[in-house]
PDB file of C-alpha atoms in Angstrom:
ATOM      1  CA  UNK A   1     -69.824  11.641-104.865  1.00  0.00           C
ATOM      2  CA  UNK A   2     -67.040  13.539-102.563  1.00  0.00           C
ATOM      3  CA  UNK A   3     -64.886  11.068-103.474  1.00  0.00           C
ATOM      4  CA  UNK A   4     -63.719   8.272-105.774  1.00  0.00           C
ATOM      5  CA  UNK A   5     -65.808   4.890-104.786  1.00  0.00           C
ATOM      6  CA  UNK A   6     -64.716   1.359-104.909  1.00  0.00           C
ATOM      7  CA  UNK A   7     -66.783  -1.995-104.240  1.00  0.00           C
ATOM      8  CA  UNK A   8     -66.245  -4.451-103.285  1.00  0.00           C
ATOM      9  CA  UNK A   9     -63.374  -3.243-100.872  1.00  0.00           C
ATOM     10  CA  UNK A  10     -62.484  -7.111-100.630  1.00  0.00           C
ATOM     11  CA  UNK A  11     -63.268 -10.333-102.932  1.00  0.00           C
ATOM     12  CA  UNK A  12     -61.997 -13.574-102.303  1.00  0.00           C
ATOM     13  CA  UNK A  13     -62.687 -16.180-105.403  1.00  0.00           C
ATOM     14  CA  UNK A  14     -61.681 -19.610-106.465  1.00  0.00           C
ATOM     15  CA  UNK A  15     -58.913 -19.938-109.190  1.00  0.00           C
ATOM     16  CA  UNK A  16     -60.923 -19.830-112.793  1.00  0.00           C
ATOM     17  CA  UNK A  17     -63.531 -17.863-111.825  1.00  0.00           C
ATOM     18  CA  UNK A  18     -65.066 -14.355-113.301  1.00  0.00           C
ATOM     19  CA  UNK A  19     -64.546 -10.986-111.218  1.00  0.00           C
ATOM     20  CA  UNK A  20     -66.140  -7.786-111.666  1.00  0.00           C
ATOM     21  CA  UNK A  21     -64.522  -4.744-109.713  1.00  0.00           C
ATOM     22  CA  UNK A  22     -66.479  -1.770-109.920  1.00  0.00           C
ATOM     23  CA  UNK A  23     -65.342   2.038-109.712  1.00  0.00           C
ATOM     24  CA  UNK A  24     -67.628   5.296-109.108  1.00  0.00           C
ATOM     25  CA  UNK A  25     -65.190   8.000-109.451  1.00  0.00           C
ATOM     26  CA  UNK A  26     -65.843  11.880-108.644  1.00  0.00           C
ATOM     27  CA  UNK A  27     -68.548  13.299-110.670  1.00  0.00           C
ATOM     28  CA  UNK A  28     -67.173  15.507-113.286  1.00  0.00           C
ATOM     29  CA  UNK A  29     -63.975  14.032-113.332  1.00  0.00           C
ATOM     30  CA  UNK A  30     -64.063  12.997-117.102  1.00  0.00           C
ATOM     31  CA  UNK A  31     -60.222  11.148-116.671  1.00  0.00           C
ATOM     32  CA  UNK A  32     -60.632   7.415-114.824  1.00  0.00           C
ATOM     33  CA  UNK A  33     -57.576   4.952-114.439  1.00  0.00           C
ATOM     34  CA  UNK A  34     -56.732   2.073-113.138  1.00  0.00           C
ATOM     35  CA  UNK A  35     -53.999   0.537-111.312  1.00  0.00           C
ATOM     36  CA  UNK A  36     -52.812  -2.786-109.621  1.00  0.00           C
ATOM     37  CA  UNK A  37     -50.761  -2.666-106.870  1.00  0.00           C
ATOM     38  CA  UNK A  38     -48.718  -6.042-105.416  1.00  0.00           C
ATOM     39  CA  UNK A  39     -48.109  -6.345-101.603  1.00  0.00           C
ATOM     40  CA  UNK A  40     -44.552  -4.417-101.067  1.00  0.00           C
ATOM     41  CA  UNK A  41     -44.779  -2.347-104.434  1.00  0.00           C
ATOM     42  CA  UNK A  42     -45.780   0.989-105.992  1.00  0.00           C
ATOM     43  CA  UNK A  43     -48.868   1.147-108.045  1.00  0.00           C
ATOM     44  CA  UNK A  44     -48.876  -0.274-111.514  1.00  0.00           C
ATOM     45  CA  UNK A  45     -50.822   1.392-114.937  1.00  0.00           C
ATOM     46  CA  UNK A  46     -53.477  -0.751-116.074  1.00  0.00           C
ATOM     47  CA  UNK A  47     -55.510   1.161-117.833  1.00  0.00           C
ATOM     48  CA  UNK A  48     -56.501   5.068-118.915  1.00  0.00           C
ATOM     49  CA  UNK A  49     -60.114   6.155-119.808  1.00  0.00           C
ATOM     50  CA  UNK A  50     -60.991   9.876-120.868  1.00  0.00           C
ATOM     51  CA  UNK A  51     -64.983   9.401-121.073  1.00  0.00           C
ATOM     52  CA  UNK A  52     -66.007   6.684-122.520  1.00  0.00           C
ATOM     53  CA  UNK A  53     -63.007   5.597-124.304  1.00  0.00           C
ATOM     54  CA  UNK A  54     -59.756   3.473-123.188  1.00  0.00           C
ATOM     55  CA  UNK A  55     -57.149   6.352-124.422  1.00  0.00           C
ATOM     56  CA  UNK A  56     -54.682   3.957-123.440  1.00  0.00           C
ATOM     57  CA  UNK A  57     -54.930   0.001-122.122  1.00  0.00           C
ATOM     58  CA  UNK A  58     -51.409  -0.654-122.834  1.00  0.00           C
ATOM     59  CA  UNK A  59     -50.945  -2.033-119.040  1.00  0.00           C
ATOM     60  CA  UNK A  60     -53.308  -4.267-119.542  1.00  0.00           C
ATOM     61  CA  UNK A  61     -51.014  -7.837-118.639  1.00  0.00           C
ATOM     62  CA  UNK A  62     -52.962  -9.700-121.056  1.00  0.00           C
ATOM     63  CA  UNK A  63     -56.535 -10.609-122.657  1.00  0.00           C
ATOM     64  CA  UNK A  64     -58.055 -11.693-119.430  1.00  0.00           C
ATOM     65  CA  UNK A  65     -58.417  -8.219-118.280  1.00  0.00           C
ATOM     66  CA  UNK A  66     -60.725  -6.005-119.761  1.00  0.00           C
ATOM     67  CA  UNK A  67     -62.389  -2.896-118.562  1.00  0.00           C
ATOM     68  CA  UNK A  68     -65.518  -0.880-119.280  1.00  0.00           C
ATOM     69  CA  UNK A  69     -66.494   2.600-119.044  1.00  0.00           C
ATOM     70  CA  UNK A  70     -70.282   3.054-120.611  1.00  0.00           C
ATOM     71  CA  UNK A  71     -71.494   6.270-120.011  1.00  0.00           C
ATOM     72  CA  UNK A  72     -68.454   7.344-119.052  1.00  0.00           C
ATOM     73  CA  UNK A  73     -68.532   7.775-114.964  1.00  0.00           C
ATOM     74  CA  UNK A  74     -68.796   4.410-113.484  1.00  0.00           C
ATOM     75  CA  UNK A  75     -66.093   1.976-114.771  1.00  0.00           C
ATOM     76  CA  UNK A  76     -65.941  -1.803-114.106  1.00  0.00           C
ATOM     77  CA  UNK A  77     -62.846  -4.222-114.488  1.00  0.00           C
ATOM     78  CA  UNK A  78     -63.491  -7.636-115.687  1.00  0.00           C
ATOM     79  CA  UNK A  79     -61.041 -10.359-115.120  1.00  0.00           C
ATOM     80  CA  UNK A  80     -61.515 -13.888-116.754  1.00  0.00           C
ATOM     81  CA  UNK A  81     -60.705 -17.367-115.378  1.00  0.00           C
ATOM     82  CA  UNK A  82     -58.386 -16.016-112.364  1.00  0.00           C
ATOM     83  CA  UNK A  83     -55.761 -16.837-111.467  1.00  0.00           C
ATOM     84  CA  UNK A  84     -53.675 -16.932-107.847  1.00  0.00           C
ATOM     85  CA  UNK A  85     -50.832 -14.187-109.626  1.00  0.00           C
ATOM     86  CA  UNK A  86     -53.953 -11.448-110.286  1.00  0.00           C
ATOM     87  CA  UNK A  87     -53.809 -11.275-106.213  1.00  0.00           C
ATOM     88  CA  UNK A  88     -53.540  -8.066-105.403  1.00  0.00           C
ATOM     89  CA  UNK A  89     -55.269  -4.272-104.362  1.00  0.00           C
ATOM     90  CA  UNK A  90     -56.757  -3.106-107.527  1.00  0.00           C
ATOM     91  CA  UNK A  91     -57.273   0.483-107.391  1.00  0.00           C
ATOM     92  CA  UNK A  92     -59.186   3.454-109.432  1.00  0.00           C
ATOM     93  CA  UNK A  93     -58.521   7.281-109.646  1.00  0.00           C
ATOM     94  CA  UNK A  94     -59.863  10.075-111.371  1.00  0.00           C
ATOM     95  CA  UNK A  95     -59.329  13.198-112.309  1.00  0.00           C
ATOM     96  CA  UNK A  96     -60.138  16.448-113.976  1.00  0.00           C
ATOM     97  CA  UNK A  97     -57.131  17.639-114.500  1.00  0.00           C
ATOM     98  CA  UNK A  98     -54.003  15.128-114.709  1.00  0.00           C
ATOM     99  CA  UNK A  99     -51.458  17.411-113.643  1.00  0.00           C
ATOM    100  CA  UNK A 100     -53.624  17.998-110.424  1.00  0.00           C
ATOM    101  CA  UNK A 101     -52.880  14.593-109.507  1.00  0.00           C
ATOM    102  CA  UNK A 102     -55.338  11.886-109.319  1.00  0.00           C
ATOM    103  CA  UNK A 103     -57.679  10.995-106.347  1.00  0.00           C
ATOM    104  CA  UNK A 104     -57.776   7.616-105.706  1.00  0.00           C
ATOM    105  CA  UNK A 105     -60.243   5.263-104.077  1.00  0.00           C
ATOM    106  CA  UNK A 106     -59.367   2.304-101.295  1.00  0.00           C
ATOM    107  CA  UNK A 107     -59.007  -0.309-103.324  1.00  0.00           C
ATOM    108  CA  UNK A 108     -60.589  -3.343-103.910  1.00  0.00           C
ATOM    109  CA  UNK A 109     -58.157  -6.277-102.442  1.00  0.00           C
ATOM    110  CA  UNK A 110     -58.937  -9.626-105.016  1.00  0.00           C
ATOM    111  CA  UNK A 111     -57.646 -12.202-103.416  1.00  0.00           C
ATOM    112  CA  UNK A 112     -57.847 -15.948-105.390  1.00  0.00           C
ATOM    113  CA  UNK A 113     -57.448 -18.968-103.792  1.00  0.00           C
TER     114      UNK A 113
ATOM    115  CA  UNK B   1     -42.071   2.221-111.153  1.00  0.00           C
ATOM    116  CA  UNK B   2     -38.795   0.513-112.960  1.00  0.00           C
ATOM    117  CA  UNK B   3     -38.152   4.351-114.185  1.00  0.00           C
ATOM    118  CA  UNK B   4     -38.996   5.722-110.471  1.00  0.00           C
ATOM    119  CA  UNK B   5     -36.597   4.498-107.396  1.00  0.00           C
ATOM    120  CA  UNK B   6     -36.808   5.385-104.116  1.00  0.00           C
ATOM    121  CA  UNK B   7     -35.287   4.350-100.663  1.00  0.00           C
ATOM    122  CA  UNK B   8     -37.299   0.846 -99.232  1.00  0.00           C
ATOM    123  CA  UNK B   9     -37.271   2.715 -95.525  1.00  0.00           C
ATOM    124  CA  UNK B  10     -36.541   5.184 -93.339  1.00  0.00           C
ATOM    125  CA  UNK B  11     -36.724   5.434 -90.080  1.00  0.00           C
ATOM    126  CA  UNK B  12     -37.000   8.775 -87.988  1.00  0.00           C
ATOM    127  CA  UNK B  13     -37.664  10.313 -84.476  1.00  0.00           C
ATOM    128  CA  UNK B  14     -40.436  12.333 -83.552  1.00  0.00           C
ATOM    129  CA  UNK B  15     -40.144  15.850 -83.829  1.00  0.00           C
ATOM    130  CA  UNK B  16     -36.870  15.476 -86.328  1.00  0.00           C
ATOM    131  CA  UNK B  17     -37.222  16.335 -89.838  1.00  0.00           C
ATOM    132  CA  UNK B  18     -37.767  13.355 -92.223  1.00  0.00           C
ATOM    133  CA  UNK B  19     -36.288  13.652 -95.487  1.00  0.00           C
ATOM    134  CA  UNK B  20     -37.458  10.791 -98.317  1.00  0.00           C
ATOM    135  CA  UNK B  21     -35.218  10.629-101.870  1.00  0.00           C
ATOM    136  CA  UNK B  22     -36.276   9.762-104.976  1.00  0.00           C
ATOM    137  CA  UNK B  23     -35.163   9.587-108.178  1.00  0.00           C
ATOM    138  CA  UNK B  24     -36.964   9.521-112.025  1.00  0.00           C
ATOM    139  CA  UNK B  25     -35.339   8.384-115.753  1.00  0.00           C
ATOM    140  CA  UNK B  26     -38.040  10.509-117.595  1.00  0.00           C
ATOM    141  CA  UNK B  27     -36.601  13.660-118.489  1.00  0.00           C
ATOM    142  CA  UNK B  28     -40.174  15.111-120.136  1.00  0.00           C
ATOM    143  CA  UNK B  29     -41.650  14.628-117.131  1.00  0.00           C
ATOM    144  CA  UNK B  30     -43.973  17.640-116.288  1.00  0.00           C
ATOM    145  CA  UNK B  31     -45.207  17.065-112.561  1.00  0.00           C
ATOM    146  CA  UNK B  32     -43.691  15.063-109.834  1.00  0.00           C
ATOM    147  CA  UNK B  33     -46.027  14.095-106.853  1.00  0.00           C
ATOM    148  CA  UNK B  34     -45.787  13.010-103.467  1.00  0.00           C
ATOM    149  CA  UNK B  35     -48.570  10.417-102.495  1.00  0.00           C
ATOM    150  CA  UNK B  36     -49.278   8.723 -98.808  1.00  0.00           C
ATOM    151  CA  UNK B  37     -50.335   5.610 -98.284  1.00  0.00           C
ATOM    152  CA  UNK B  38     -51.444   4.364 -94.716  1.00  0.00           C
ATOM    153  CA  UNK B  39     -52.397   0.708 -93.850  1.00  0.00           C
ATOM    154  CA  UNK B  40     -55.304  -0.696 -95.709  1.00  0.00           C
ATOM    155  CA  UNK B  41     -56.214   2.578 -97.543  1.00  0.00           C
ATOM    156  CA  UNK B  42     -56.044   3.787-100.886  1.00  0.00           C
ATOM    157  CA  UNK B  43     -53.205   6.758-102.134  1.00  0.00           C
ATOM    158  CA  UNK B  44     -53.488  10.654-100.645  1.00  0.00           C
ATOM    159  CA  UNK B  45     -51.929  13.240-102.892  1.00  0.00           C
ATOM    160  CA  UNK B  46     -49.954  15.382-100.355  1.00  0.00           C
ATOM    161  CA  UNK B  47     -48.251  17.809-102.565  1.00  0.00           C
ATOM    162  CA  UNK B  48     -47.013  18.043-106.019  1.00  0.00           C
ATOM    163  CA  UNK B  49     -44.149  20.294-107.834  1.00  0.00           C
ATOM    164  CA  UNK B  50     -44.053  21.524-111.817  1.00  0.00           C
ATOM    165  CA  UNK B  51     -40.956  20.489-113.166  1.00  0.00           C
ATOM    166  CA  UNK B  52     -39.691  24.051-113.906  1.00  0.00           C
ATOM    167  CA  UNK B  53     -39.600  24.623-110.089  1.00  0.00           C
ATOM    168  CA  UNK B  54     -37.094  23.879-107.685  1.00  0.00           C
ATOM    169  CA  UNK B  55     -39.108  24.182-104.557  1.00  0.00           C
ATOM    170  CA  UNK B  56     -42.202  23.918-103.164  1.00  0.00           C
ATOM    171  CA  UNK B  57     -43.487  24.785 -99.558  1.00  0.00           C
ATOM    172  CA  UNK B  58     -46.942  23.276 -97.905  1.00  0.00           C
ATOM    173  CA  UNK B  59     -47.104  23.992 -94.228  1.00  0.00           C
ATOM    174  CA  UNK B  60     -45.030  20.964 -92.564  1.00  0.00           C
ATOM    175  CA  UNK B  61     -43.818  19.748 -96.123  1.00  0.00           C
ATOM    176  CA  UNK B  62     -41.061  21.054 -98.617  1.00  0.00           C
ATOM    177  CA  UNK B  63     -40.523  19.634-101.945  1.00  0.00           C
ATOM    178  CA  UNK B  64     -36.944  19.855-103.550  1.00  0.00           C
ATOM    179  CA  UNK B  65     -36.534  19.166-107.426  1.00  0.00           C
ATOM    180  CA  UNK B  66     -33.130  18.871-108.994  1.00  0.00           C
ATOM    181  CA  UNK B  67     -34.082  18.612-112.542  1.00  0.00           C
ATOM    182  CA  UNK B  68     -30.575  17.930-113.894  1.00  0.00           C
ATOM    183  CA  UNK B  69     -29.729  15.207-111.414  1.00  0.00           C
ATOM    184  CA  UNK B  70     -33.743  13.852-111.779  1.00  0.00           C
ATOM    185  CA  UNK B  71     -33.784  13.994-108.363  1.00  0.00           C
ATOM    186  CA  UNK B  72     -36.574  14.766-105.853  1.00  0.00           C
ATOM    187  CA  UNK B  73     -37.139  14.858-102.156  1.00  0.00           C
ATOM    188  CA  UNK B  74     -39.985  15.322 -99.443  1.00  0.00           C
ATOM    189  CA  UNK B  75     -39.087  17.101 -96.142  1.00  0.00           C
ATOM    190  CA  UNK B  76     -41.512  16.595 -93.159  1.00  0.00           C
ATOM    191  CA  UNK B  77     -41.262  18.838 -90.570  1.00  0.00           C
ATOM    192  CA  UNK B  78     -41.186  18.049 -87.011  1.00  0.00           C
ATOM    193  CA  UNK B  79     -42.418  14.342 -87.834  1.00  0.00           C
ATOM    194  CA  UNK B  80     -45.237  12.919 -85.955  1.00  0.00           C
ATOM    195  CA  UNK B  81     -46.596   9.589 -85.287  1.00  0.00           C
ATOM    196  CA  UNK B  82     -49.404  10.173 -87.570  1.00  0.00           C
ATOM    197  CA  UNK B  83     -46.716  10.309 -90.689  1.00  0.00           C
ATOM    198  CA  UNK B  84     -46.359   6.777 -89.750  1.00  0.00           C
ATOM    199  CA  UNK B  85     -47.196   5.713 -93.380  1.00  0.00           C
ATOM    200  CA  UNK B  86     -45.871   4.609 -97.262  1.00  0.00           C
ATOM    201  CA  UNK B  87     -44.904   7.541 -99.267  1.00  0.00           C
ATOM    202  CA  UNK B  88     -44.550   7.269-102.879  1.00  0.00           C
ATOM    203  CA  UNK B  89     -42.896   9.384-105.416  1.00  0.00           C
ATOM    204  CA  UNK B  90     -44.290   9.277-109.123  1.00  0.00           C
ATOM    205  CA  UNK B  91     -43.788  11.354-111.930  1.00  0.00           C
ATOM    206  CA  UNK B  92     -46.334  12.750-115.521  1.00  0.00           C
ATOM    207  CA  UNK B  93     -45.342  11.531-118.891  1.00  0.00           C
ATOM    208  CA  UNK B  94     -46.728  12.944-121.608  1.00  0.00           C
ATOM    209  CA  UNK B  95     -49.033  10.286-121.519  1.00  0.00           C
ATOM    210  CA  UNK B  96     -50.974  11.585-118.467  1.00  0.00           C
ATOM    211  CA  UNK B  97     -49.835   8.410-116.606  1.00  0.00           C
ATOM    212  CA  UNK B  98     -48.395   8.446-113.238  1.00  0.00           C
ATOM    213  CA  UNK B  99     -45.616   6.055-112.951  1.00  0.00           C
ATOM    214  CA  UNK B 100     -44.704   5.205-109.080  1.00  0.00           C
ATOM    215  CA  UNK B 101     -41.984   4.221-106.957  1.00  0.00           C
ATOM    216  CA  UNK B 102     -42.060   1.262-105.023  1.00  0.00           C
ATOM    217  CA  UNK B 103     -42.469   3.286-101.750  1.00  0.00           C
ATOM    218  CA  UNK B 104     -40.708   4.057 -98.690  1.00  0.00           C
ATOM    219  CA  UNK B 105     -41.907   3.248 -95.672  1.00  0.00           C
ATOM    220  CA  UNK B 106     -41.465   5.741 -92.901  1.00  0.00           C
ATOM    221  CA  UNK B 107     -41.862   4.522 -88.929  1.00  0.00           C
ATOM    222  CA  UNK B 108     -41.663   7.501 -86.451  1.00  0.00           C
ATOM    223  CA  UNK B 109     -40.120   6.318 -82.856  1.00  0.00           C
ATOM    224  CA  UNK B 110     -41.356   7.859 -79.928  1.00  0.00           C
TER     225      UNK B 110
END
C-alpha cells in the first residue's frame, strides 16, 4: 500500500477483555515496529520485527502483550485481559531502511473502560 | 524518551522563525530525526541529520547538530499556521530503535 495501514483507528473495550490491533505496513518494507504512545508523551518502543521475527520485544511492559508477524508484512498486537493503564494510541511503522526513518501509520487509539 | 528531552512548548508568531531544542544522552547515536505530529494523526518524518554533520538544510527547515554538547535544534522558517503541530526529536541506537522526546508543542499566533 502507499502507506503504513492501521485498523481499527479506534477501539473502546471493557476492562478484561482481548484486543487485536492490526498493522499493514508498506510493502517491501521488511523492518515493522511498534510503539505506544500516552496522551502528553513521546512515543514509546514496544516492539521490533525484521520479517518474521521479533529482533527485539524488550518494550514489551509485560506478558499480556504479545505481537505477531506471520508472513512477515501484516503484524497484529494482542493484548490480554485489559486493563484501564493500556489506554493509549498504539502505533506501527515500517521501514526499509532504519536510518531513513520510519513511516508511521495513525494509530489505533484503545481506549478501556 | 527518558534519554531524549526537549522543551514542553513554544510559542511563536507568524512569519518569525521558530527554533525547537533538544537534547540526547546517547553518544553512538547515528541519526537524529525531526518528526511532526498534528491532532489525531500518526508521526511525519520532516527531516533527519547523520551524526557526523553539523547542518542540514530542507527548504523552510534547518537542522543544527552539536555533537559534543548532544544537542540538536529545528529552525522553521517564516512559521505558518499550518506548523501548528507536536514536533518530536528522537535519536538511532545501534539497536535500530528510535527513542523520542516527549514533544514540544508549537502554536503559531496570528
Amino acid at each position: 500500500g502507499a502507506g503504513v495501514s492501521q485498523t481499527p483507528s479506534n477501539k473502546v473495550t471493557e476492562k478484561g477483555k482481548y484486543v487485536e490491533l492490526r498493522c499493514d505496513p508498506i510493502s517491501g518494507h521488511t523492518a515493522l515496529y511498534w510503539y505506544r504512545q500516552s496522551l502528553g508523551q513521546g512515543p514509546e518502543f514496544l516492539i521490533y520485527f525484521q520479517g518474521t521475527g521479533a529482533a527485539d520485544d524488550s518494550g514489551l511492559p509485560n506478558d499480556r502483550f504479545f505481537a505477531v508477524r506471520p508472513e512477515g508484512s501484516v503484524s497484529t498486537l494482542k493484548i490480554q485481559r485489559t486493563e484501564r493503564g493500556d489506554s493509549a494510541v498504539y502505533l506501527c511503522a515500517s521501514s526499509l531502511i532504519p536510518r531513513d526513518g520510519y513511516t508511521f501509520g495513525s494509530g489505533t487509539r484503545l481506549t478501556v473502560v | 524518551g527518558e534519554d531524549v528531552e526537549q522543551s514542553l512548548f513554544l510559542s511563536v508568531r507568524e512569519g518569525d522563525s521558530s527554533v525547537i531544542n533538544c537534547t540526547y544522552t546517547d553518544s553512538s547515536s547515528t541519526y537524529l530525526y525531526w518528526y511532526k505530529q498534528e491532532p489525531g494523526a500518526g508521526l511525519q518524518l520532516l527531516t533527519y541529520i547523520f551524526s557526523n554533520m553539523d547542518m542540514k538544510q530542507d527548504q523552510r527547515l534547518t537542522v543544527l547538530l552539536n555533537k559534543k554538547d548532544k544537542h540538536l535544534s529545528l529552525r522553521i522558517a517564516d512559521t505558518q499556521t499550518g506548523d501548528s503541530a507536536i514536533y518530536f526529536c528522537a535519536e538511532l541506537g545501534n539497536d535500530y530503535k528510535l527513542s523520542f522526546g516527549a514533544g514540544t508543542t508549537v502554536t503559531v499566533r496570528a
